[in-house]
mmCIF file of C-alpha atoms and ligand atoms in Angstrom:
data_model
loop_
_atom_site.group_PDB
_atom_site.id
_atom_site.type_symbol
_atom_site.label_atom_id
_atom_site.label_comp_id
_atom_site.label_asym_id
_atom_site.label_seq_id
_atom_site.Cartn_x
_atom_site.Cartn_y
_atom_site.Cartn_z
ATOM 1 C CA MET A 18 -29.897 60.227 69.860
ATOM 2 C CA ILE A 19 -29.161 59.260 73.443
ATOM 3 C CA LEU A 20 -26.318 57.216 74.984
ATOM 4 C CA ALA A 21 -27.809 55.535 78.070
ATOM 5 C CA ILE A 22 -26.028 53.800 80.966
ATOM 6 C CA GLU A 23 -27.592 51.488 83.579
ATOM 7 C CA THR A 24 -25.718 49.960 86.544
ATOM 8 C CA SER A 25 -28.332 49.713 89.318
ATOM 9 C CA CYS A 26 -27.818 46.026 90.181
ATOM 10 C CA ASP A 27 -25.717 43.268 88.612
ATOM 11 C CA GLU A 28 -25.939 44.100 84.915
ATOM 12 C CA THR A 29 -23.581 46.628 83.356
ATOM 13 C CA CYS A 30 -25.549 48.116 80.457
ATOM 14 C CA ALA A 31 -25.196 50.750 77.738
ATOM 15 C CA ALA A 32 -27.481 51.520 74.818
ATOM 16 C CA VAL A 33 -27.884 54.005 72.005
ATOM 17 C CA VAL A 34 -31.512 54.996 71.451
ATOM 18 C CA ASP A 35 -32.894 57.255 68.726
ATOM 19 C CA GLY A 36 -36.565 58.023 69.371
ATOM 20 C CA THR A 37 -38.319 54.644 69.637
ATOM 21 C CA ALA A 38 -35.498 52.912 67.744
ATOM 22 C CA VAL A 39 -32.783 51.023 69.625
ATOM 23 C CA LEU A 40 -29.507 51.300 67.701
ATOM 24 C CA ALA A 41 -27.496 49.294 70.264
ATOM 25 C CA ASN A 42 -28.282 47.516 73.518
ATOM 26 C CA VAL A 43 -25.333 45.947 75.337
ATOM 27 C CA VAL A 44 -25.882 44.024 78.579
ATOM 28 C CA ALA A 45 -22.899 42.540 80.424
ATOM 29 C CA SER A 46 -24.447 40.310 83.071
ATOM 30 C CA GLN A 47 -22.516 39.682 86.260
ATOM 31 C CA ALA A 48 -24.769 36.732 87.192
ATOM 32 C CA LEU A 49 -21.969 34.150 86.976
ATOM 33 C CA LEU A 50 -19.792 36.228 89.278
ATOM 34 C CA HIS A 51 -22.482 36.341 91.987
ATOM 35 C CA ARG A 52 -23.762 32.791 91.560
ATOM 36 C CA ARG A 53 -21.441 31.236 94.139
ATOM 37 C CA PHE A 54 -22.772 33.665 96.769
ATOM 38 C CA GLY A 55 -26.414 32.769 95.988
ATOM 39 C CA GLY A 56 -27.314 36.411 95.285
ATOM 40 C CA VAL A 57 -25.851 39.785 94.374
ATOM 41 C CA VAL A 58 -23.021 41.007 96.630
ATOM 42 C CA PRO A 59 -23.201 44.822 96.401
ATOM 43 C CA GLU A 60 -19.469 45.571 96.747
ATOM 44 C CA VAL A 61 -18.542 42.860 94.238
ATOM 45 C CA ALA A 62 -21.123 44.335 91.828
ATOM 46 C CA SER A 63 -19.723 47.882 92.167
ATOM 47 C CA ARG A 64 -16.167 46.763 91.466
ATOM 48 C CA ARG A 65 -17.232 44.778 88.423
ATOM 49 C CA HIS A 66 -19.280 47.729 87.084
ATOM 50 C CA LEU A 67 -16.115 49.818 87.362
ATOM 51 C CA GLU A 68 -14.231 47.348 85.160
ATOM 52 C CA LEU A 69 -17.048 46.880 82.648
ATOM 53 C CA VAL A 70 -18.664 50.285 82.203
ATOM 54 C CA GLY A 71 -16.001 51.673 79.799
ATOM 55 C CA PRO A 72 -15.881 48.627 77.484
ATOM 56 C CA VAL A 73 -19.692 48.320 77.535
ATOM 57 C CA VAL A 74 -20.155 51.980 76.501
ATOM 58 C CA GLN A 75 -17.547 51.564 73.742
ATOM 59 C CA ALA A 76 -19.311 48.397 72.535
ATOM 60 C CA ALA A 77 -22.692 50.169 72.415
ATOM 61 C CA LEU A 78 -21.285 53.084 70.402
ATOM 62 C CA ALA A 79 -19.532 50.642 68.038
ATOM 63 C CA ASP A 80 -22.704 48.517 67.597
ATOM 64 C CA ALA A 81 -24.691 51.665 66.801
ATOM 65 C CA GLY A 82 -21.957 52.874 64.439
ATOM 66 C CA VAL A 83 -21.793 56.297 66.079
ATOM 67 C CA THR A 84 -19.242 58.322 68.012
ATOM 68 C CA LEU A 85 -19.819 60.023 71.346
ATOM 69 C CA ALA A 86 -19.642 63.361 69.518
ATOM 70 C CA GLU A 87 -22.747 62.378 67.514
ATOM 71 C CA VAL A 88 -25.096 61.705 70.446
ATOM 72 C CA THR A 89 -27.255 64.567 71.683
ATOM 73 C CA ALA A 90 -27.283 63.622 75.377
ATOM 74 C CA VAL A 91 -26.107 61.048 77.908
ATOM 75 C CA ALA A 92 -28.683 59.391 80.202
ATOM 76 C CA VAL A 93 -28.093 57.376 83.351
ATOM 77 C CA THR A 94 -30.032 55.451 86.001
ATOM 78 C CA VAL A 95 -29.837 57.392 89.277
ATOM 79 C CA GLY A 96 -31.957 55.060 91.467
ATOM 80 C CA PRO A 97 -33.424 53.047 93.056
ATOM 81 C CA GLY A 98 -30.813 50.303 93.324
ATOM 82 C CA LEU A 99 -27.529 49.377 94.991
ATOM 83 C CA ILE A 100 -25.991 52.726 95.853
ATOM 84 C CA GLY A 101 -22.369 51.772 95.101
ATOM 85 C CA ALA A 102 -23.386 50.231 91.784
ATOM 86 C CA LEU A 103 -25.448 53.300 90.846
ATOM 87 C CA LEU A 104 -22.578 55.649 91.703
ATOM 88 C CA VAL A 105 -20.299 53.913 89.193
ATOM 89 C CA GLY A 106 -22.816 54.516 86.390
ATOM 90 C CA VAL A 107 -23.567 58.085 87.475
ATOM 91 C CA SER A 108 -19.856 58.974 87.717
ATOM 92 C CA ALA A 109 -19.108 57.422 84.336
ATOM 93 C CA ALA A 110 -22.086 59.197 82.737
ATOM 94 C CA LYS A 111 -20.988 62.549 84.169
ATOM 95 C CA ALA A 112 -17.492 61.982 82.788
ATOM 96 C CA TYR A 113 -18.774 61.088 79.299
ATOM 97 C CA ALA A 114 -21.199 64.031 79.302
ATOM 98 C CA TYR A 115 -18.658 66.560 80.539
ATOM 99 C CA GLY A 116 -15.890 65.211 78.313
ATOM 100 C CA ALA A 117 -18.033 65.352 75.177
ATOM 101 C CA GLY A 118 -19.830 68.600 76.076
ATOM 102 C CA LYS A 119 -23.247 66.910 76.235
ATOM 103 C CA PRO A 120 -26.111 67.374 78.708
ATOM 104 C CA LEU A 121 -26.937 64.589 81.189
ATOM 105 C CA ILE A 122 -30.410 63.129 81.844
ATOM 106 C CA ALA A 123 -31.151 61.525 85.252
ATOM 107 C CA VAL A 124 -33.516 58.554 84.919
ATOM 108 C CA ASP A 125 -35.401 56.608 87.587
ATOM 109 C CA HIS A 126 -34.971 52.849 87.130
ATOM 110 C CA LEU A 127 -38.702 52.119 87.558
ATOM 111 C CA HIS A 128 -39.585 54.816 85.019
ATOM 112 C CA GLY A 129 -37.095 53.025 82.767
ATOM 113 C CA HIS A 130 -38.937 49.702 83.109
ATOM 114 C CA VAL A 131 -42.249 51.438 82.234
ATOM 115 C CA ALA A 132 -40.558 53.144 79.263
ATOM 116 C CA SER A 133 -39.501 49.749 77.863
ATOM 117 C CA LEU A 134 -43.070 49.792 76.511
ATOM 118 C CA PHE A 135 -42.361 52.936 74.467
ATOM 119 C CA LEU A 136 -39.697 51.201 72.337
ATOM 120 C CA GLY A 137 -40.082 49.523 68.978
ATOM 121 C CA PRO A 138 -42.886 49.355 66.458
ATOM 122 C CA ASP A 139 -45.518 48.080 68.966
ATOM 123 C CA ALA A 140 -45.055 50.931 71.449
ATOM 124 C CA ILE A 141 -48.070 51.472 73.696
ATOM 125 C CA GLU A 142 -49.333 54.986 74.401
ATOM 126 C CA PRO A 143 -50.450 56.222 77.845
ATOM 127 C CA PRO A 144 -52.818 56.131 79.609
ATOM 128 C CA PHE A 145 -52.529 52.441 80.553
ATOM 129 C CA LEU A 146 -52.302 50.096 83.505
ATOM 130 C CA CYS A 147 -48.810 48.701 84.074
ATOM 131 C CA LEU A 148 -47.664 45.649 86.000
ATOM 132 C CA LEU A 149 -44.003 46.020 86.913
ATOM 133 C CA ALA A 150 -42.579 42.761 88.288
ATOM 134 C CA SER A 151 -38.833 42.601 88.888
ATOM 135 C CA GLY A 152 -36.355 41.351 91.462
ATOM 136 C CA GLY A 153 -36.746 44.469 93.572
ATOM 137 C CA HIS A 154 -40.342 45.589 92.956
ATOM 138 C CA THR A 155 -43.844 44.368 92.217
ATOM 139 C CA LEU A 156 -46.109 47.279 91.403
ATOM 140 C CA LEU A 157 -49.438 47.952 89.736
ATOM 141 C CA LEU A 158 -49.121 51.393 88.190
ATOM 142 C CA ASP A 159 -51.473 53.884 86.660
ATOM 143 C CA VAL A 160 -49.426 55.417 83.821
ATOM 144 C CA SER A 161 -51.043 58.720 82.893
ATOM 145 C CA ASP A 162 -48.424 60.071 80.491
ATOM 146 C CA HIS A 163 -44.916 59.194 79.273
ATOM 147 C CA ARG A 164 -43.304 60.462 82.471
ATOM 148 C CA THR A 165 -45.981 60.156 85.153
ATOM 149 C CA PHE A 166 -47.170 57.074 87.020
ATOM 150 C CA HIS A 167 -48.854 56.406 90.351
ATOM 151 C CA VAL A 168 -48.837 53.256 92.463
ATOM 152 C CA LEU A 169 -52.229 51.514 92.755
ATOM 153 C CA GLY A 170 -50.911 48.380 94.462
ATOM 154 C CA ARG A 171 -47.596 46.917 95.555
ATOM 155 C CA SER A 172 -46.078 43.895 97.203
ATOM 156 C CA LEU A 173 -46.235 44.255 100.967
ATOM 157 C CA ASP A 174 -43.126 42.083 101.368
ATOM 158 C CA ASP A 175 -41.024 40.214 98.760
ATOM 159 C CA ALA A 176 -41.075 41.153 95.078
ATOM 160 C CA ALA A 177 -42.261 38.528 92.578
ATOM 161 C CA GLY A 178 -38.741 38.104 91.169
ATOM 162 C CA GLU A 179 -37.421 37.743 94.703
ATOM 163 C CA ALA A 180 -39.972 34.943 95.248
ATOM 164 C CA PHE A 181 -38.585 33.201 92.154
ATOM 165 C CA ASP A 182 -34.995 33.707 93.345
ATOM 166 C CA LYS A 183 -35.654 32.528 96.905
ATOM 167 C CA GLY A 184 -37.773 29.613 95.665
ATOM 168 C CA ALA A 185 -34.983 28.573 93.307
ATOM 169 C CA ARG A 186 -32.525 28.597 96.180
ATOM 170 C CA LEU A 187 -34.858 26.373 98.250
ATOM 171 C CA LEU A 188 -35.144 24.002 95.277
ATOM 172 C CA GLY A 189 -31.346 23.905 94.952
ATOM 173 C CA LEU A 190 -31.399 25.651 91.573
ATOM 174 C CA GLY A 191 -28.975 28.477 92.344
ATOM 175 C CA TYR A 192 -29.018 32.105 91.267
ATOM 176 C CA PRO A 193 -30.604 33.754 89.278
ATOM 177 C CA GLY A 194 -33.768 31.841 89.978
ATOM 178 C CA GLY A 195 -36.563 32.890 87.622
ATOM 179 C CA VAL A 196 -35.170 31.286 84.495
ATOM 180 C CA ALA A 197 -34.189 28.114 86.422
ATOM 181 C CA ILE A 198 -37.661 27.653 87.961
ATOM 182 C CA GLU A 199 -39.321 28.248 84.599
ATOM 183 C CA ALA A 200 -37.074 25.640 82.943
ATOM 184 C CA LEU A 201 -37.726 23.029 85.652
ATOM 185 C CA ALA A 202 -41.458 23.819 85.749
ATOM 186 C CA ARG A 203 -41.729 23.012 82.045
ATOM 187 C CA ASN A 204 -41.272 19.312 82.924
ATOM 188 C CA GLY A 205 -43.740 19.423 85.797
ATOM 189 C CA ARG A 206 -47.469 19.523 86.446
ATOM 190 C CA ALA A 207 -48.699 22.361 88.630
ATOM 191 C CA THR A 208 -51.862 20.452 89.572
ATOM 192 C CA ARG A 209 -49.776 17.830 91.384
ATOM 193 C CA ALA A 210 -48.257 20.387 93.778
ATOM 194 C CA THR A 211 -50.680 23.205 94.448
ATOM 195 C CA PHE A 212 -49.997 26.244 96.605
ATOM 196 C CA THR A 213 -52.467 28.743 98.074
ATOM 197 C CA ILE A 214 -52.651 31.741 95.741
ATOM 198 C CA PRO A 215 -51.159 34.769 97.526
ATOM 199 C CA MET A 216 -53.766 37.419 98.513
ATOM 200 C CA ALA A 217 -56.613 35.460 96.871
ATOM 201 C CA GLY A 218 -59.953 36.853 97.979
ATOM 202 C CA ARG A 219 -58.371 39.899 99.622
ATOM 203 C CA ASP A 220 -59.667 43.385 98.849
ATOM 204 C CA GLY A 221 -57.467 46.017 97.280
ATOM 205 C CA LEU A 222 -54.591 45.710 94.843
ATOM 206 C CA ASP A 223 -51.647 44.904 97.075
ATOM 207 C CA LEU A 224 -49.646 41.717 96.595
ATOM 208 C CA SER A 225 -47.586 39.467 98.841
ATOM 209 C CA PHE A 226 -45.072 36.738 98.080
ATOM 210 C CA SER A 227 -43.338 35.867 101.336
ATOM 211 C CA GLY A 228 -46.145 33.468 102.391
ATOM 212 C CA VAL A 229 -45.870 31.285 99.295
ATOM 213 C CA LYS A 230 -42.092 31.165 99.730
ATOM 214 C CA THR A 231 -42.562 29.954 103.335
ATOM 215 C CA ALA A 232 -45.118 27.409 102.107
ATOM 216 C CA LEU A 233 -42.506 26.108 99.670
ATOM 217 C CA ALA A 234 -39.851 25.864 102.410
ATOM 218 C CA THR A 235 -42.291 24.036 104.724
ATOM 219 C CA ARG A 236 -43.343 21.654 101.985
ATOM 220 C CA LEU A 237 -39.773 20.814 100.971
ATOM 221 C CA ALA A 238 -38.794 20.208 104.611
ATOM 222 C CA ALA A 239 -41.815 17.978 105.303
ATOM 223 C CA ARG A 240 -41.758 16.111 101.984
ATOM 224 C CA PRO A 241 -38.442 16.362 100.139
ATOM 225 C CA PRO A 242 -39.034 15.619 96.431
ATOM 226 C CA ALA A 243 -38.566 11.881 95.862
ATOM 227 C CA SER A 244 -37.671 12.219 92.187
ATOM 228 C CA ASP A 245 -36.819 14.736 89.477
ATOM 229 C CA ASP A 246 -40.461 14.575 88.370
ATOM 230 C CA ASP A 247 -41.563 15.467 91.881
ATOM 231 C CA ARG A 248 -39.228 18.436 91.993
ATOM 232 C CA ALA A 249 -40.484 19.618 88.606
ATOM 233 C CA ASP A 250 -44.091 19.379 89.857
ATOM 234 C CA VAL A 251 -43.236 21.519 92.890
ATOM 235 C CA ALA A 252 -41.490 24.110 90.688
ATOM 236 C CA ALA A 253 -44.531 24.200 88.382
ATOM 237 C CA GLY A 254 -46.960 24.583 91.303
ATOM 238 C CA TYR A 255 -44.868 27.339 92.865
ATOM 239 C CA GLN A 256 -44.556 29.229 89.556
ATOM 240 C CA GLU A 257 -48.298 28.855 88.983
ATOM 241 C CA ALA A 258 -49.140 30.399 92.366
ATOM 242 C CA ILE A 259 -46.960 33.460 91.661
ATOM 243 C CA VAL A 260 -48.258 33.873 88.110
ATOM 244 C CA GLU A 261 -51.895 33.381 89.142
ATOM 245 C CA SER A 262 -51.526 36.007 91.849
ATOM 246 C CA LEU A 263 -50.048 38.527 89.381
ATOM 247 C CA VAL A 264 -52.702 37.889 86.727
ATOM 248 C CA SER A 265 -55.671 37.973 89.109
ATOM 249 C CA ARG A 266 -54.452 41.215 90.728
ATOM 250 C CA LEU A 267 -54.014 42.691 87.253
ATOM 251 C CA GLU A 268 -57.551 41.695 86.269
ATOM 252 C CA ARG A 269 -58.895 43.237 89.435
ATOM 253 C CA ALA A 270 -56.980 46.462 88.734
ATOM 254 C CA LEU A 271 -58.448 46.526 85.214
ATOM 255 C CA LYS A 272 -61.963 46.310 86.628
ATOM 256 C CA MET A 273 -61.269 48.994 89.221
ATOM 257 C CA THR A 274 -59.652 51.479 86.829
ATOM 258 C CA GLY A 275 -61.534 50.793 83.601
ATOM 259 C CA HIS A 276 -58.227 50.885 81.659
ATOM 260 C CA GLN A 277 -58.418 49.262 78.235
ATOM 261 C CA ARG A 278 -54.671 48.883 77.794
ATOM 262 C CA VAL A 279 -52.162 46.982 79.912
ATOM 263 C CA GLY A 280 -48.371 46.906 79.829
ATOM 264 C CA VAL A 281 -46.273 44.309 81.644
ATOM 265 C CA VAL A 282 -42.590 44.984 82.342
ATOM 266 C CA GLY A 283 -39.605 43.916 84.473
ATOM 267 C CA GLY A 284 -37.500 40.757 84.700
ATOM 268 C CA VAL A 285 -40.472 38.545 85.616
ATOM 269 C CA ALA A 286 -42.273 39.651 82.419
ATOM 270 C CA ALA A 287 -39.826 37.315 80.634
ATOM 271 C CA ASN A 288 -41.599 34.332 82.227
ATOM 272 C CA GLY A 289 -43.214 32.161 79.546
ATOM 273 C CA ARG A 290 -46.082 30.978 81.746
ATOM 274 C CA LEU A 291 -46.946 34.582 82.676
ATOM 275 C CA ARG A 292 -46.762 35.624 79.008
ATOM 276 C CA ALA A 293 -49.092 32.769 78.027
ATOM 277 C CA ARG A 294 -51.599 33.720 80.741
ATOM 278 C CA LEU A 295 -51.476 37.360 79.608
ATOM 279 C CA ALA A 296 -52.084 36.366 75.991
ATOM 280 C CA ALA A 297 -55.128 34.380 77.147
ATOM 281 C CA LEU A 298 -56.356 37.380 79.139
ATOM 282 C CA ALA A 299 -56.084 39.599 76.048
ATOM 283 C CA GLU A 300 -57.941 37.035 73.941
ATOM 284 C CA ARG A 301 -60.722 36.602 76.488
ATOM 285 C CA SER A 302 -61.229 40.260 77.457
ATOM 286 C CA GLY A 303 -60.444 42.123 74.242
ATOM 287 C CA ILE A 304 -58.122 44.343 76.262
ATOM 288 C CA THR A 305 -54.818 45.339 74.651
ATOM 289 C CA VAL A 306 -52.043 43.609 76.576
ATOM 290 C CA ARG A 307 -48.502 44.509 75.648
ATOM 291 C CA VAL A 308 -45.647 42.658 77.333
ATOM 292 C CA ALA A 309 -42.203 44.225 77.001
ATOM 293 C CA PRO A 310 -40.079 42.515 74.327
ATOM 294 C CA LEU A 311 -37.811 39.877 75.942
ATOM 295 C CA ALA A 312 -34.674 41.953 75.342
ATOM 296 C CA TYR A 313 -36.136 44.791 77.422
ATOM 297 C CA CYS A 314 -37.672 42.813 80.344
ATOM 298 C CA GLY A 315 -34.537 42.355 82.442
ATOM 299 C CA ASP A 316 -32.367 45.327 83.281
ATOM 300 C CA ASN A 317 -31.020 47.103 80.211
ATOM 301 C CA ALA A 318 -30.035 50.612 79.149
ATOM 302 C CA ALA A 319 -32.363 50.874 76.126
ATOM 303 C CA MET A 320 -35.292 51.380 78.516
ATOM 304 C CA ILE A 321 -33.302 54.117 80.300
ATOM 305 C CA GLY A 322 -32.709 55.874 76.969
ATOM 306 C CA SER A 323 -36.413 55.497 76.241
ATOM 307 C CA ALA A 324 -37.449 57.170 79.507
ATOM 308 C CA ALA A 325 -34.826 59.884 79.015
ATOM 309 C CA ARG A 326 -36.637 61.147 75.903
ATOM 310 C CA PHE A 327 -39.325 62.566 78.166
ATOM 311 C CA LEU A 328 -37.050 64.206 80.759
ATOM 312 C CA GLU A 329 -35.120 67.458 81.049
ATOM 313 C CA PRO A 330 -31.430 67.291 79.985
ATOM 314 C CA GLN A 331 -29.099 69.016 82.480
ATOM 315 C CA PRO A 332 -26.237 70.986 80.899
ATOM 316 C CA PHE A 333 -22.842 71.549 82.545
ATOM 317 C CA PRO A 334 -22.405 72.612 85.377
ATOM 318 C CA ALA A 335 -25.909 71.615 86.623
ATOM 319 C CA LEU A 336 -25.226 67.996 85.623
ATOM 320 C CA LEU A 337 -22.553 67.774 88.324
ATOM 321 C CA ALA A 338 -25.271 68.044 91.003
ATOM 322 C CA ILE A 339 -27.075 64.886 89.792
ATOM 323 C CA ASP A 340 -26.900 62.291 92.567
ATOM 324 C CA ALA A 341 -27.821 58.634 93.066
ATOM 325 C CA TYR A 342 -30.511 57.377 95.498
ATOM 326 C CA PRO A 343 -31.008 53.818 96.811
ATOM 327 C CA ARG A 344 -34.761 53.791 97.588
ATOM 328 C CA ALA A 345 -37.757 54.217 95.297
ATOM 329 C CA THR A 346 -39.607 57.523 95.463
ATOM 330 C CA LEU A 347 -43.137 56.557 94.514
ATOM 331 C CA LYS A 348 -46.360 58.524 94.248
ATOM 332 C CA VAL A 349 -49.436 56.609 95.370
ATOM 333 C CA LYS A 350 -52.986 56.935 94.030
ATOM 334 C CA SER A 351 -55.978 55.586 95.959
ATOM 335 C CA LEU A 352 -58.939 54.414 93.914
HETATM 336 O O1 KG4 B 5 -35.850 43.738 86.127
HETATM 337 P P1 KG4 B 5 -34.762 42.856 86.605
HETATM 338 O O2 KG4 B 5 -33.727 42.392 85.625
HETATM 339 O O3 KG4 B 5 -33.981 43.500 87.792
HETATM 340 C C1 KG4 B 5 -34.568 44.273 88.797
HETATM 341 O O4 KG4 B 5 -34.805 45.480 88.562
HETATM 342 O O5 KG4 B 5 -34.833 43.677 89.855
HETATM 343 O O6 KG4 B 5 -35.479 41.578 87.273
HETATM 344 C C2 KG4 B 5 -34.743 40.501 87.768
HETATM 345 C C3 KG4 B 5 -35.703 39.483 88.309
HETATM 346 C C4 KG4 B 5 -35.002 38.345 89.064
HETATM 347 O O7 KG4 B 5 -35.619 38.173 90.305
HETATM 348 C C5 KG4 B 5 -35.212 37.144 88.161
HETATM 349 O O8 KG4 B 5 -35.294 35.905 88.860
HETATM 350 C C6 KG4 B 5 -36.531 37.481 87.491
HETATM 351 O O9 KG4 B 5 -36.459 38.867 87.253
HETATM 352 N N1 KG4 B 5 -36.681 36.744 86.224
HETATM 353 C C7 KG4 B 5 -37.649 35.825 86.012
HETATM 354 C C8 KG4 B 5 -37.406 35.293 84.704
HETATM 355 N N2 KG4 B 5 -36.315 35.918 84.196
HETATM 356 C C9 KG4 B 5 -35.882 36.803 85.138
HETATM 357 N N3 KG4 B 5 -38.657 35.402 86.784
HETATM 358 C C10 KG4 B 5 -39.461 34.454 86.272
HETATM 359 N N4 KG4 B 5 -39.298 33.875 85.061
HETATM 360 C C11 KG4 B 5 -38.292 34.275 84.246
HETATM 361 N N5 KG4 B 5 -38.132 33.717 83.045
HETATM 362 ZN ZN1 ZN B 6 -34.948 46.392 87.025
#
């Protein structure tokens, strides 16, 4: 049984995970705090993590009905992410581990997103192809076992979630943007406001989202939406271009790798239009497509506890040497 802590961005999270079962999963979102700035302010996030991490850990233990003495290890996200935010989680995790005489497990945030697919009754087993689409990353991954994955393709510029967030800002929808664009798009028709699909017709598996964001900005400047219906159409067209790009790249990766199983994870995996397109892909191709359960798409600590199962626990005093890192350390595989 693992107590996991995640503080890489603007969600303060703690979970208790026992094998593939999630006994507690507490997420204290700071979104409202950052909304007036139009995005996450790193120093504000760190200070809020500091206030929230204790209560969030206590809430997770209480929800799970266990004491710290009963867990076998503490796990924590060590990177990539906002370095100040990560350091709050890492310091807290070290304190809990040392104080309770437990080992500490260092978990990579991206490994955590992949491991969200190992939770619950519908867990998917490696090897599989994984699309990870979040606010910080958009990656096509070859997952060869529970702890090993290689990058097959990646966004050359903005991440898909970033495209949603920046698009939402251009549409005057505020932060965070993905949910807001999806809600507005539900009232619109994508066919009335089409955008060029990013990277369509290009070789390889890389993605790109800064062009479609610029196309949105140009369109809004040249033709400001005349009505709410108009704005909804633009949101729907913009969402469609991002989703179409993700799905077509995924299909291409399937053909190139021959994988018969696909997992889709990260904050953007919560998008209803993407989920519908993925369900259609599964139906049409017979390929197993597993999208992370909604509760584990956005940042959470259950996925960190899930990844931790496959990693080496560090006892005291080795755990004191565990450090945070801001940038992703990714292994690439060329097909
Ligand atoms: O995985 P996540 O919580 O944090 C990172 O590791 O980045 O992903 C957050 C991203 C944000 O960019 C947010 O706008 C996007 O996921 N997102 C969505 C939806 N819900 C969250 N994008 C599209 N549709 C959604 N429903
Ligand atoms: Zn994330």
